[in-house]
Short mmCIF file of C-alpha atoms in Angstrom, two decimals:
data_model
loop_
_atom_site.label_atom_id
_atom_site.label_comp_id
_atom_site.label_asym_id
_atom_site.label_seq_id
_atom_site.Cartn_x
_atom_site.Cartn_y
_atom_site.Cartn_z
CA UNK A 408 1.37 -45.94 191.07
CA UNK A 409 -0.18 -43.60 188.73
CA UNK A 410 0.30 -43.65 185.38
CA UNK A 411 0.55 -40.86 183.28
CA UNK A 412 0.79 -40.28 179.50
CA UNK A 413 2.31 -37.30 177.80
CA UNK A 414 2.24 -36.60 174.14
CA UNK A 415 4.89 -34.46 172.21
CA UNK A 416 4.40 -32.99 168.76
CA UNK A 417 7.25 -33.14 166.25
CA UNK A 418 7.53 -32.48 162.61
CA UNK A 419 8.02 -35.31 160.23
CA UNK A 420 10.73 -33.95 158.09
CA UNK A 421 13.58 -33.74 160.41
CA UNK A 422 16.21 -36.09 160.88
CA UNK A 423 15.53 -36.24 164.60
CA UNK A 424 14.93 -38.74 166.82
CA UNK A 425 13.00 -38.95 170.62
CA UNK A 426 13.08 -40.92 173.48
CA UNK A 427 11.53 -40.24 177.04
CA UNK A 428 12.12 -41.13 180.64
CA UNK A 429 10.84 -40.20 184.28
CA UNK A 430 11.84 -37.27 185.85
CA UNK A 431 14.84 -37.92 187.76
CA UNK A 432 15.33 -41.54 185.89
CA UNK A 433 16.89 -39.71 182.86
CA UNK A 434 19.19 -43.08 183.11
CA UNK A 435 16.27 -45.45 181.92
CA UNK A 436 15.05 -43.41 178.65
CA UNK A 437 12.75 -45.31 176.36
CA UNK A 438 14.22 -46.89 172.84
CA UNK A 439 13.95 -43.98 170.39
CA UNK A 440 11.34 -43.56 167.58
CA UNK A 441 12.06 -41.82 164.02
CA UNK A 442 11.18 -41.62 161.09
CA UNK A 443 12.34 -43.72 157.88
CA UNK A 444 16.14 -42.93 157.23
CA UNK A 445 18.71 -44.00 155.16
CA UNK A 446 16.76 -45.05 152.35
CA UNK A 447 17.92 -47.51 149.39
CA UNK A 448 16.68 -49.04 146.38
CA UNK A 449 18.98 -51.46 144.53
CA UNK A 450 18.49 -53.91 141.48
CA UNK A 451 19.80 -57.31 141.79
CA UNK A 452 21.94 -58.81 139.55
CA UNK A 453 24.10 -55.58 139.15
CA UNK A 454 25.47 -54.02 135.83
CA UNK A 455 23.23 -54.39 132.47
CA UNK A 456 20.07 -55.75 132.72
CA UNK A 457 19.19 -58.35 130.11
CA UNK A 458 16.27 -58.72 128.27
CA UNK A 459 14.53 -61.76 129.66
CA UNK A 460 16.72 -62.21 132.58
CA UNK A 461 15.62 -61.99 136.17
CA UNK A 462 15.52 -58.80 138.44
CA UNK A 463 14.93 -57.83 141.67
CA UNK A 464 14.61 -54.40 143.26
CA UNK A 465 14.79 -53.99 146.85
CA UNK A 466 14.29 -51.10 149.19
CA UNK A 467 15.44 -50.87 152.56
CA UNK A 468 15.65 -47.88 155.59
CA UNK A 469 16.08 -47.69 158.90
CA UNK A 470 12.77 -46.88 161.03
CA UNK A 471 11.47 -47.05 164.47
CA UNK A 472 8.48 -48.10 164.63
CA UNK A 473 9.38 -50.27 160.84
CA UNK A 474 8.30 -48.81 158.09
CA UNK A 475 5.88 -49.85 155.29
CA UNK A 476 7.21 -50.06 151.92
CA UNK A 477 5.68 -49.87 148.68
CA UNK A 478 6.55 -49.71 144.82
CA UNK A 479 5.65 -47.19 142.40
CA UNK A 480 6.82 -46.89 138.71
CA UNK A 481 6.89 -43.49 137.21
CA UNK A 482 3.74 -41.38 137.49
CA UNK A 483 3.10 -42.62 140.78
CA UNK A 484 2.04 -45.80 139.42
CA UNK A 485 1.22 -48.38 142.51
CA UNK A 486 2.87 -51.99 142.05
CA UNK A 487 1.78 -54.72 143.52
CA UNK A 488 4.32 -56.83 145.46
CA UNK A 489 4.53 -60.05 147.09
CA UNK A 490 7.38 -58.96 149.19
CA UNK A 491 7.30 -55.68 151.57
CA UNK A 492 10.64 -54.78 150.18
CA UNK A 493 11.43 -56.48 147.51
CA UNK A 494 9.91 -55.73 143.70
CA UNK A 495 10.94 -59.38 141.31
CA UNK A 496 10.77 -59.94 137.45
CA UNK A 497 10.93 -63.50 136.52
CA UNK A 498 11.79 -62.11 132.72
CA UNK A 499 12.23 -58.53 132.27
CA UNK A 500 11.38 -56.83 128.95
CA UNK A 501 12.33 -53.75 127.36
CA UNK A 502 9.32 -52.41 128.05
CA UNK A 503 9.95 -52.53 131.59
CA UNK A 504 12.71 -50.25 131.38
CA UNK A 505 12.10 -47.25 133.62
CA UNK A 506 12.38 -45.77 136.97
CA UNK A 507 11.17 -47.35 139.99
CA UNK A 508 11.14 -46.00 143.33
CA UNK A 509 9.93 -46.80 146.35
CA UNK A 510 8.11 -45.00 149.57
CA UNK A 511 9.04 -45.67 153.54
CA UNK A 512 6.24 -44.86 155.99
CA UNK A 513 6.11 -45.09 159.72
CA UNK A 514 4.21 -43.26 162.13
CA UNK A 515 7.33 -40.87 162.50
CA UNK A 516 7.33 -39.95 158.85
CA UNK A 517 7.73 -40.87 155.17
CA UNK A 518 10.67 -40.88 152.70
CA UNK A 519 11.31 -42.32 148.84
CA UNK A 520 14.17 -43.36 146.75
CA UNK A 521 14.37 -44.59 143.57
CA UNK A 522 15.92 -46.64 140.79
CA UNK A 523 16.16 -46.57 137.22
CA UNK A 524 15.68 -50.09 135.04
CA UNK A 525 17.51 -49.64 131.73
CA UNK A 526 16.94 -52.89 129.94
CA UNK A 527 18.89 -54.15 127.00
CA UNK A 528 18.08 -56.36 123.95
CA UNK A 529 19.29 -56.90 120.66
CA UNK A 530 17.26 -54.86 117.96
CA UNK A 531 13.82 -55.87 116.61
CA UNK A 532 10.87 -54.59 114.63
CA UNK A 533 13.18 -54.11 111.72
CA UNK A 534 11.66 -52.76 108.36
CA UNK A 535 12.91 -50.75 105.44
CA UNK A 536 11.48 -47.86 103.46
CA UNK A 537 11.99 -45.30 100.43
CA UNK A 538 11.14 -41.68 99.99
CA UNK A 539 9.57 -40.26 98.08
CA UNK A 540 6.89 -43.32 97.58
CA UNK A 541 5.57 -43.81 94.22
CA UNK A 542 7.17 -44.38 91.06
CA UNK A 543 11.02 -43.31 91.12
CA UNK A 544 12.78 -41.98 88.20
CA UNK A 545 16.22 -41.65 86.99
CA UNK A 546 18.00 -38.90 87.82
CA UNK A 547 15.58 -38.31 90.87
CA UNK A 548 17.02 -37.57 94.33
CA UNK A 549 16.18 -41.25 96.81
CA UNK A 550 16.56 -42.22 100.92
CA UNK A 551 16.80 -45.58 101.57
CA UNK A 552 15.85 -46.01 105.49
CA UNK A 553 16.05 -48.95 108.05
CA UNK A 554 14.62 -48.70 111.15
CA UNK A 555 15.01 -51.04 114.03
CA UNK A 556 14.33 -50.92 117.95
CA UNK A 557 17.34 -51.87 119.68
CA UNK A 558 19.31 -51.27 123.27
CA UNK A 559 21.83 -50.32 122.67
CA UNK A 560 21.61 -48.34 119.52
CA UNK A 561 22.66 -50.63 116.03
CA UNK A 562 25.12 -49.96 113.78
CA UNK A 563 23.06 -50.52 110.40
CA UNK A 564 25.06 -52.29 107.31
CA UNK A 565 23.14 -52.04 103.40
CA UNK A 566 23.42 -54.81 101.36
CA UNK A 567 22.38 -54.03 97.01
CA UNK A 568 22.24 -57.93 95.74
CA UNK A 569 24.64 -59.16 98.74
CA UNK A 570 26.99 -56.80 98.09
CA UNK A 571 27.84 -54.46 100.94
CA UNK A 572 27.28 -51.14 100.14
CA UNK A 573 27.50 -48.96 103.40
CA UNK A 574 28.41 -49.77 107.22
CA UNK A 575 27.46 -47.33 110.28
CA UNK A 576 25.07 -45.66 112.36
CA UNK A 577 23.46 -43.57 109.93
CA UNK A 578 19.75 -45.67 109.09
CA UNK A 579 19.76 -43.46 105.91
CA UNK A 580 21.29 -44.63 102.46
CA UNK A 581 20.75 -41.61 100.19
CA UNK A 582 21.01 -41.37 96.55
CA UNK A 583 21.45 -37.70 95.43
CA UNK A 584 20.71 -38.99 91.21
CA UNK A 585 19.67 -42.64 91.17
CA UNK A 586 20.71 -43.91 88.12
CA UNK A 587 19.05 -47.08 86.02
CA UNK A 588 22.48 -49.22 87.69
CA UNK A 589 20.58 -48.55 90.59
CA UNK A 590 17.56 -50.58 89.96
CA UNK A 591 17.36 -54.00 92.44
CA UNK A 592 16.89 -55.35 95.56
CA UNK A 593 18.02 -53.55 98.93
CA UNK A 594 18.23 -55.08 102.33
CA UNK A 595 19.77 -53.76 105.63
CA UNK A 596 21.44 -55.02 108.78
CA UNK A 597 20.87 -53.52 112.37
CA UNK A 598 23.30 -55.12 114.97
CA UNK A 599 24.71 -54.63 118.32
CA UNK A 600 26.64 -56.31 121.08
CA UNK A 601 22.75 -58.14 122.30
CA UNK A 602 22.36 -59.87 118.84
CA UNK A 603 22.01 -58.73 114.71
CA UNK A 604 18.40 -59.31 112.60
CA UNK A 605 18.23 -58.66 108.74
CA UNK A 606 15.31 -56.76 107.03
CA UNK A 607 12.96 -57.55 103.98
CA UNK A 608 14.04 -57.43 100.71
CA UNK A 609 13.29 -54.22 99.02
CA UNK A 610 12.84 -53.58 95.29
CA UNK A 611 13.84 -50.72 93.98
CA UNK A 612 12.39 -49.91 91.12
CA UNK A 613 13.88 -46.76 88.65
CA UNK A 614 12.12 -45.96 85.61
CA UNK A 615 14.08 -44.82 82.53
CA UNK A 616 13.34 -44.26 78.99
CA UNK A 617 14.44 -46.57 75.89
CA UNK A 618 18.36 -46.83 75.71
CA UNK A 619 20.85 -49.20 74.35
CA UNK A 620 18.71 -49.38 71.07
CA UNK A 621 19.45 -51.78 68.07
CA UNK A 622 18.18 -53.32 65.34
CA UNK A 623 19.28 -56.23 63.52
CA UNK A 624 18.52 -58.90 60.71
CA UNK A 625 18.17 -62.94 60.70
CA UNK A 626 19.10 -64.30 58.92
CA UNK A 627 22.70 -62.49 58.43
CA UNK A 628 24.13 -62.59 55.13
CA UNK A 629 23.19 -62.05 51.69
CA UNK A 630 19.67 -61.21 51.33
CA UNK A 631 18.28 -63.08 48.24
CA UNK A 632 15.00 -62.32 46.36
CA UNK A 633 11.83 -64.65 46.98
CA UNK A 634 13.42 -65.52 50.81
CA UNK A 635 11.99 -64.26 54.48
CA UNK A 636 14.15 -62.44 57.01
CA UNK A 637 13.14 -61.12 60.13
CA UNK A 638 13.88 -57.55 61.71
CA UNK A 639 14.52 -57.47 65.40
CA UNK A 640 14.74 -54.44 67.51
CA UNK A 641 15.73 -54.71 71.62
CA UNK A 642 16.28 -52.02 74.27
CA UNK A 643 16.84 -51.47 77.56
CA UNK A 644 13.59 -49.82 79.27
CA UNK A 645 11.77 -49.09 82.08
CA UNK A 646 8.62 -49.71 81.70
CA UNK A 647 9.02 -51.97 78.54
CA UNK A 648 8.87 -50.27 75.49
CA UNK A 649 6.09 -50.86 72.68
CA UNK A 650 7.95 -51.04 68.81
CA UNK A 651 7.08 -49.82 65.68
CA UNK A 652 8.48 -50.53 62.41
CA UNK A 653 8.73 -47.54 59.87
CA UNK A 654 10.17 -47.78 56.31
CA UNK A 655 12.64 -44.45 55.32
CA UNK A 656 10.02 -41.80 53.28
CA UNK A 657 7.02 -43.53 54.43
CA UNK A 658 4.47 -41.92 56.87
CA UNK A 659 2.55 -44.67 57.74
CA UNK A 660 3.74 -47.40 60.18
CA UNK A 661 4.79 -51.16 58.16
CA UNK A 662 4.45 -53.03 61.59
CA UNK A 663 4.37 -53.31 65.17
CA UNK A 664 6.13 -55.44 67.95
CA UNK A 665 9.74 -56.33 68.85
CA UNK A 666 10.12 -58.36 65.62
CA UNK A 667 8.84 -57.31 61.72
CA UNK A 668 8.64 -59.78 59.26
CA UNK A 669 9.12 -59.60 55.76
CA UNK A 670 8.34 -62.85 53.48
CA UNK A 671 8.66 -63.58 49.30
CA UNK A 672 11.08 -60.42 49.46
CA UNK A 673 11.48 -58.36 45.95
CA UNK A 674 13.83 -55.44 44.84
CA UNK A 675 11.03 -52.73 45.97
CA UNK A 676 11.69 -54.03 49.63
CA UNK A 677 15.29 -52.43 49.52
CA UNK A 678 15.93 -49.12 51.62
CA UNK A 679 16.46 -48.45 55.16
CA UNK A 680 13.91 -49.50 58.07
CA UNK A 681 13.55 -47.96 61.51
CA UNK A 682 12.23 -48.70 64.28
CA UNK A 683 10.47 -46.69 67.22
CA UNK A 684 11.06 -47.42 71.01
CA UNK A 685 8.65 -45.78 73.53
CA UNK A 686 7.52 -45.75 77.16
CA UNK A 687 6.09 -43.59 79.44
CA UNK A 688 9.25 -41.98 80.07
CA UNK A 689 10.36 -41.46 76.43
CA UNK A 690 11.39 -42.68 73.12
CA UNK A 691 14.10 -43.93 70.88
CA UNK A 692 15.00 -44.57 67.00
CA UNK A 693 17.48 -46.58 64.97
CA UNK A 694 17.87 -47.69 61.52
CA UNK A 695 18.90 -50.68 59.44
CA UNK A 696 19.46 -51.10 55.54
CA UNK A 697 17.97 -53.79 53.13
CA UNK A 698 19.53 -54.81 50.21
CA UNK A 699 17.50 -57.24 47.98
CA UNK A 700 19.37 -58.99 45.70
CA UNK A 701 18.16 -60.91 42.17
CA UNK A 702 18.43 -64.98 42.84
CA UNK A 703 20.43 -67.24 40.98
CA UNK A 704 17.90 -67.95 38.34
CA UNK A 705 17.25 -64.43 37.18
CA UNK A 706 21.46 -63.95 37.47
CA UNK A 707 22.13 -66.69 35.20
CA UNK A 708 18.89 -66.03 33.11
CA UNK A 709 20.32 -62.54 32.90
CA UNK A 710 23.81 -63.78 31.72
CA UNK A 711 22.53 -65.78 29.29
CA UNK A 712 20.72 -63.09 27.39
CA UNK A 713 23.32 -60.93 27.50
CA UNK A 714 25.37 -63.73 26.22
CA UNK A 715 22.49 -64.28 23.57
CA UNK A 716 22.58 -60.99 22.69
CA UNK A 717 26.50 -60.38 22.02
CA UNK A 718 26.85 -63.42 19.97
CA UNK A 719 23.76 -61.89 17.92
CA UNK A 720 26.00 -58.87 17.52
CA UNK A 721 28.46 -60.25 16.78
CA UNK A 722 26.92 -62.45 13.80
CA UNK A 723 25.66 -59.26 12.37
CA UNK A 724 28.83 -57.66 12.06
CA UNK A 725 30.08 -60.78 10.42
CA UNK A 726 27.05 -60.60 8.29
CA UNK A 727 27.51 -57.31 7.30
CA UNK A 728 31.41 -57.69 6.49
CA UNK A 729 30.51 -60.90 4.21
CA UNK A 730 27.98 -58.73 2.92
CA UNK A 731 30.02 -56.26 1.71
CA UNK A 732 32.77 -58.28 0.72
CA UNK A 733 30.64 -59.89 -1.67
CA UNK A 734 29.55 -56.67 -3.14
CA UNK A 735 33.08 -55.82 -3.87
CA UNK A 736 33.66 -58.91 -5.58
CA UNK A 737 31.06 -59.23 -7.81
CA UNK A 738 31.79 -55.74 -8.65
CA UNK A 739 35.33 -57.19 -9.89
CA UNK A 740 34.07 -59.94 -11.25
CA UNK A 741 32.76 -57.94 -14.30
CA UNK A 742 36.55 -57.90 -15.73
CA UNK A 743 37.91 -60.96 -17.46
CA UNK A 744 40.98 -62.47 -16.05
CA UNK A 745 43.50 -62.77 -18.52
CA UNK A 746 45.51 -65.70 -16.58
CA UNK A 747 45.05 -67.87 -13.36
CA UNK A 748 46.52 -65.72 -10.92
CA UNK A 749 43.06 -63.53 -11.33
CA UNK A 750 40.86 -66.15 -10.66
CA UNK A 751 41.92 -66.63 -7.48
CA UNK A 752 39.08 -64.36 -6.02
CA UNK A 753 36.44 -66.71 -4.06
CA UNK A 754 34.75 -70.04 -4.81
CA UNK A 755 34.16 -70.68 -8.54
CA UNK A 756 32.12 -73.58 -9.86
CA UNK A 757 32.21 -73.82 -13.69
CA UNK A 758 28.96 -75.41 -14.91
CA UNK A 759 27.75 -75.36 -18.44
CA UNK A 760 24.29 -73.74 -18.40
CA UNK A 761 21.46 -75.99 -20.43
CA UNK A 762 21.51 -73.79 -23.47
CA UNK A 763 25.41 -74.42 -24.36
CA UNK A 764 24.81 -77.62 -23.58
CA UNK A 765 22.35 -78.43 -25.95
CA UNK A 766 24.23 -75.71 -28.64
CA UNK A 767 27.04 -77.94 -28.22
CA UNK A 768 26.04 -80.98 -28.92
CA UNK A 769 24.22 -80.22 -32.23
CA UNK A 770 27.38 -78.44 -33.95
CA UNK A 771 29.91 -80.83 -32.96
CA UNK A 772 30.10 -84.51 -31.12
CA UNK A 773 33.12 -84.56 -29.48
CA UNK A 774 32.67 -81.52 -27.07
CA UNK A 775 33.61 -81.77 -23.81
CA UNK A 776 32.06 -80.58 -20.41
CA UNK A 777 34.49 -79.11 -17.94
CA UNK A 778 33.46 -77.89 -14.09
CA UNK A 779 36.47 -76.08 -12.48
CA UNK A 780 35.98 -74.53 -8.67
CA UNK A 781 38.34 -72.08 -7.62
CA UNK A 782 38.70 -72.18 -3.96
CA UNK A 783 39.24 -69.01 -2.00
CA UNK A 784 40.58 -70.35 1.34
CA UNK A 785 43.60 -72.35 -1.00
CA UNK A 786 46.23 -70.33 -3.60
CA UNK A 787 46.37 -71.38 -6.88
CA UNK A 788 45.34 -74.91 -6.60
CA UNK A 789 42.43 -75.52 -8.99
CA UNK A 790 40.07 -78.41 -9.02
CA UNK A 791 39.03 -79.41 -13.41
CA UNK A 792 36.56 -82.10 -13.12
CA UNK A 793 36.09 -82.65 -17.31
CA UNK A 794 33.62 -85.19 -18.34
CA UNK A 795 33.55 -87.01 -21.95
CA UNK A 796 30.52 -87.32 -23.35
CA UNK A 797 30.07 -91.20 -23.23
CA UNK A 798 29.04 -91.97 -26.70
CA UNK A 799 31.87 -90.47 -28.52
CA UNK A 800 34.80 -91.32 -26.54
CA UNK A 801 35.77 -94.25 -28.84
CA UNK A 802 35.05 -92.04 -31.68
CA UNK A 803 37.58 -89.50 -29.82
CA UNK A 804 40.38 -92.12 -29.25
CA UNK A 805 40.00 -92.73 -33.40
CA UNK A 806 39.98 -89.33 -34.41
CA UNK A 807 42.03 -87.82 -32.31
CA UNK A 808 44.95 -88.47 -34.21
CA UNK A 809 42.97 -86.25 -37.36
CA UNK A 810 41.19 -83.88 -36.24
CA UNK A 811 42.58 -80.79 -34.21
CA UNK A 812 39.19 -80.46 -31.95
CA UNK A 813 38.83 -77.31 -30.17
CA UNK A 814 36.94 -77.42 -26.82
CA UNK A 815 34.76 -74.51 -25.08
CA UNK A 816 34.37 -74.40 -21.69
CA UNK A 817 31.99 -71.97 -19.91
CA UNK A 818 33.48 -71.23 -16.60
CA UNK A 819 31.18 -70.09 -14.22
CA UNK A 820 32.05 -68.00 -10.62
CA UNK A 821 30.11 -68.73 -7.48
CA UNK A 822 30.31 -66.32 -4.24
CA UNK A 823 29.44 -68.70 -1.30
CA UNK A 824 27.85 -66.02 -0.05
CA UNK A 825 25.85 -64.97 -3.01
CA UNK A 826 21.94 -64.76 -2.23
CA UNK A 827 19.78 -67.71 -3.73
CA UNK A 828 17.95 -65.03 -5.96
CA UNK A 829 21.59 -63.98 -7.54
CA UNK A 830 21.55 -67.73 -9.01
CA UNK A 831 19.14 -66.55 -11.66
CA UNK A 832 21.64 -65.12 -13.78
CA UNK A 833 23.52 -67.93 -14.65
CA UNK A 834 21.38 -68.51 -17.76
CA UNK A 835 21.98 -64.85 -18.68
CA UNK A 836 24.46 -62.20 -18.96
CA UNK A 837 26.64 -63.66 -15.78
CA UNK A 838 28.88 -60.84 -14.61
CA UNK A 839 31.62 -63.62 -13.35
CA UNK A 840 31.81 -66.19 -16.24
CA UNK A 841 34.87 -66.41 -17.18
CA UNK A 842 35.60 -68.19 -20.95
CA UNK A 843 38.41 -70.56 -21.67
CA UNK A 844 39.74 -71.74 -24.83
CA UNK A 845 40.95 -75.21 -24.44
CA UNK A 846 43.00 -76.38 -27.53
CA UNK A 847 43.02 -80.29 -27.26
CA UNK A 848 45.40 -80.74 -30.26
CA UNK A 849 47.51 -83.75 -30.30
CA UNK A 850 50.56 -82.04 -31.25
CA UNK A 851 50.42 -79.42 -29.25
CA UNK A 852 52.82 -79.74 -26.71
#
């Protein structure tokens, strides 16, 4: 039998397939050849892919004569496999996600299909950031972002301290005047069904001039001459504020730093202080008042001079009334009193001056002394002290009976308050002697 070969020429693209048989034997055609048809690719387990789980793709057609399979991933990017039809991840990874497809080839033809990978995972590579960078300000416009990588997307949650602030998909916290309340620490939370993480701290930073200035003085109380107190001034500032210490009417600065000194304090350190707050952003006054008062020495040293000083007053005007009360009197002492009642004018003391004494006893024996005191501060009481001359008062008790003796007694005024020098006139012309006849007859009644 001869054999015989024939050869037919058929385009690749068409859905056809051929067979052949002897001529008359139409019965006993040959099995027919095509190309790859009914192409599938399908990932194994079905539904969401996992990160870290295990995947397989396969790929399967119907061919005569089989076909050849192989993998590409996007970009016609050849994979190797193990398996003519099957593509296997031990542990996917999000960075496998992507489409896969696969190529049939026979003799007959070639045809592709493909699959796309979506893998899921809970979010990563979380981090936080601010804009603008650099130094922020009060009253300045701020973002707060978080940024994660996650499949699906997060829901993001900030957190100020560990208080929740905001909750949602938006990454961006915004501040449209950040205020110095806003100053702290910032953290966010990106989360989905896969799993949450938590980001860095942040430190937020706002800068703001001196505020909430005051001054004050330790210790409280009475301020005392000769003591120490301190002056302390505080704010609230951003960056810290340098003090200085000014005194009211005075250019030039008394002292720097958060707390002024003063020691061995005196009157001249009374008035009103104020101090100076200042950063980079700005600056700030206030004011305090010191009042210096004299310690309890100098009060009571004070008191007693002024004590001193009215009692000396005082003892002058006395002066001055005995003074001139005096004057009147010896003025009125020039009369002569004609009875008792009149002598009543001050303190009298009769005593015979040293010329009448001695006149006395040469013209007559029995005379008698007599020293009367008239005392201003009683009526009419009168005090006669009358002395007998020792010698003759037997010679008195004899004669007495004879003789009618008449007695002289000088009586002599004294003002208490009479100046020594005023004494000298006693043996004189004494403008207050006063005479008195005393008759010391025996039959007078």
């Amino acid at each position: 039998m001869k054999e015989e070969t024939f050869s037919l020429r058929v385009s690749v693209n068409d859905d056809n397939s051929y067979s052949c048989a002897l001529k008359g034997h139409e019965d006993h055609r040959s099995p027919p050849v095509y190309a790859p048809k009914l192409l599938s690719v399908s990932a194994s387990p079905s539904g969401e892919i996992v990160e870290g789980s295990s995947v397989n793709l396969t790929c399967s057609s119907d061919a005569n004569p089989a076909a050849k399979y192989t993998w590409y991933k996007e970009n016609d990017h050849k994979l190797p496999s193990q398996q003519p039809q099957l593509f296997f991840f031990s542990s996917i990874q999000p960075s496998e996600s992507g489409e896969y497809y696969c190529t049939a080839e026979n003799e007959m033809g070639r045809r592709s299909a493909h699959v796309f990978i979506d893998v899921k995972y809970a979010p990563k590579l979380l981090s936080v950031s601010v804009s603008p960078s650099g130094e922020i300000v009060e009253g300045s416009s701020v973002n707060l972002t978080c940024s994660s990588d996650a499949n699906p997307a997060a829901n993001y949650t900030w957190y100020k301290e560990n208080q929740t602030l905001f909750q949602g998909p938006e990454r961006v916290y915004h501040f449209s005047s950040i205020s110095s309340e806003d100053r702290g620490n910032y953290y966010c939370k990106s989360e989905n069904k896969h799993g949450q993480i938590n980001s860095a701290s942040l430190f937020l930073d706002v800068q703001y001039a001196p505020k909430l200035l005051s001054v004050s003085v330790s210790p409280s109380g009475e301020i005392v001459e000769g003591s120490s107190v301190n002056l302390t001034c505080s704010s609230d500032a951003n960056p810290a504020a340098n003090y200085t210490w000014y005194k009211e009417n005075e250019d030039s600065p008394k002292a720097s730093g958060q707390i002024f000194t003063i020691t061995d304090l005196r009157p001249e350190h009374s008035g009103n202080y104020y101090c100076e707050a200042q950063n980079t952003r700005g600056r700030r006054n206030s004011t305090l008042n010191l009042t210096v008062v004299a310690g309890a020495w100098k009060s009571a040293a004070a008191g007693s001079i002024t004590a001193v000083l009215l009692v000396l007053i005082l003892l002058a005007v006395f002066l001055w009334i005995r003074r001139e009360n005096s004057f009147t009197q010896q003025c009125k002492c020039g009369e002569r009193p004609d009875n008792r009642a009149q002598l009543n004018v001050g303190p009298v003391c009769d005593t015979p001056s040293s010329a009448a004494q001695r006149q006395a006893a040469g013209q007559q024996d029995d005379l008698h002394y007599a020293s009367i005191c008239f005392s201003q501060n009683q009526g009419d009481v009168v005090y006669s002290n009358v002395r007998v001359h020792p010698q003759r008062e037997t010679e008195e008790e004899e004669e007495e009976e004879e003789e009618d003796g008449v007695e002289y007694s000088a009586v002599r005024f004294n003002n208490a308050s009479s100046a020594p020098g005023t004494r000298r006139q006693e043996d004189g012309n004494d403008s207050c002697a006063l005479y008195s006849t005393v008759n010391n007859n025996k039959n007078t009644p």
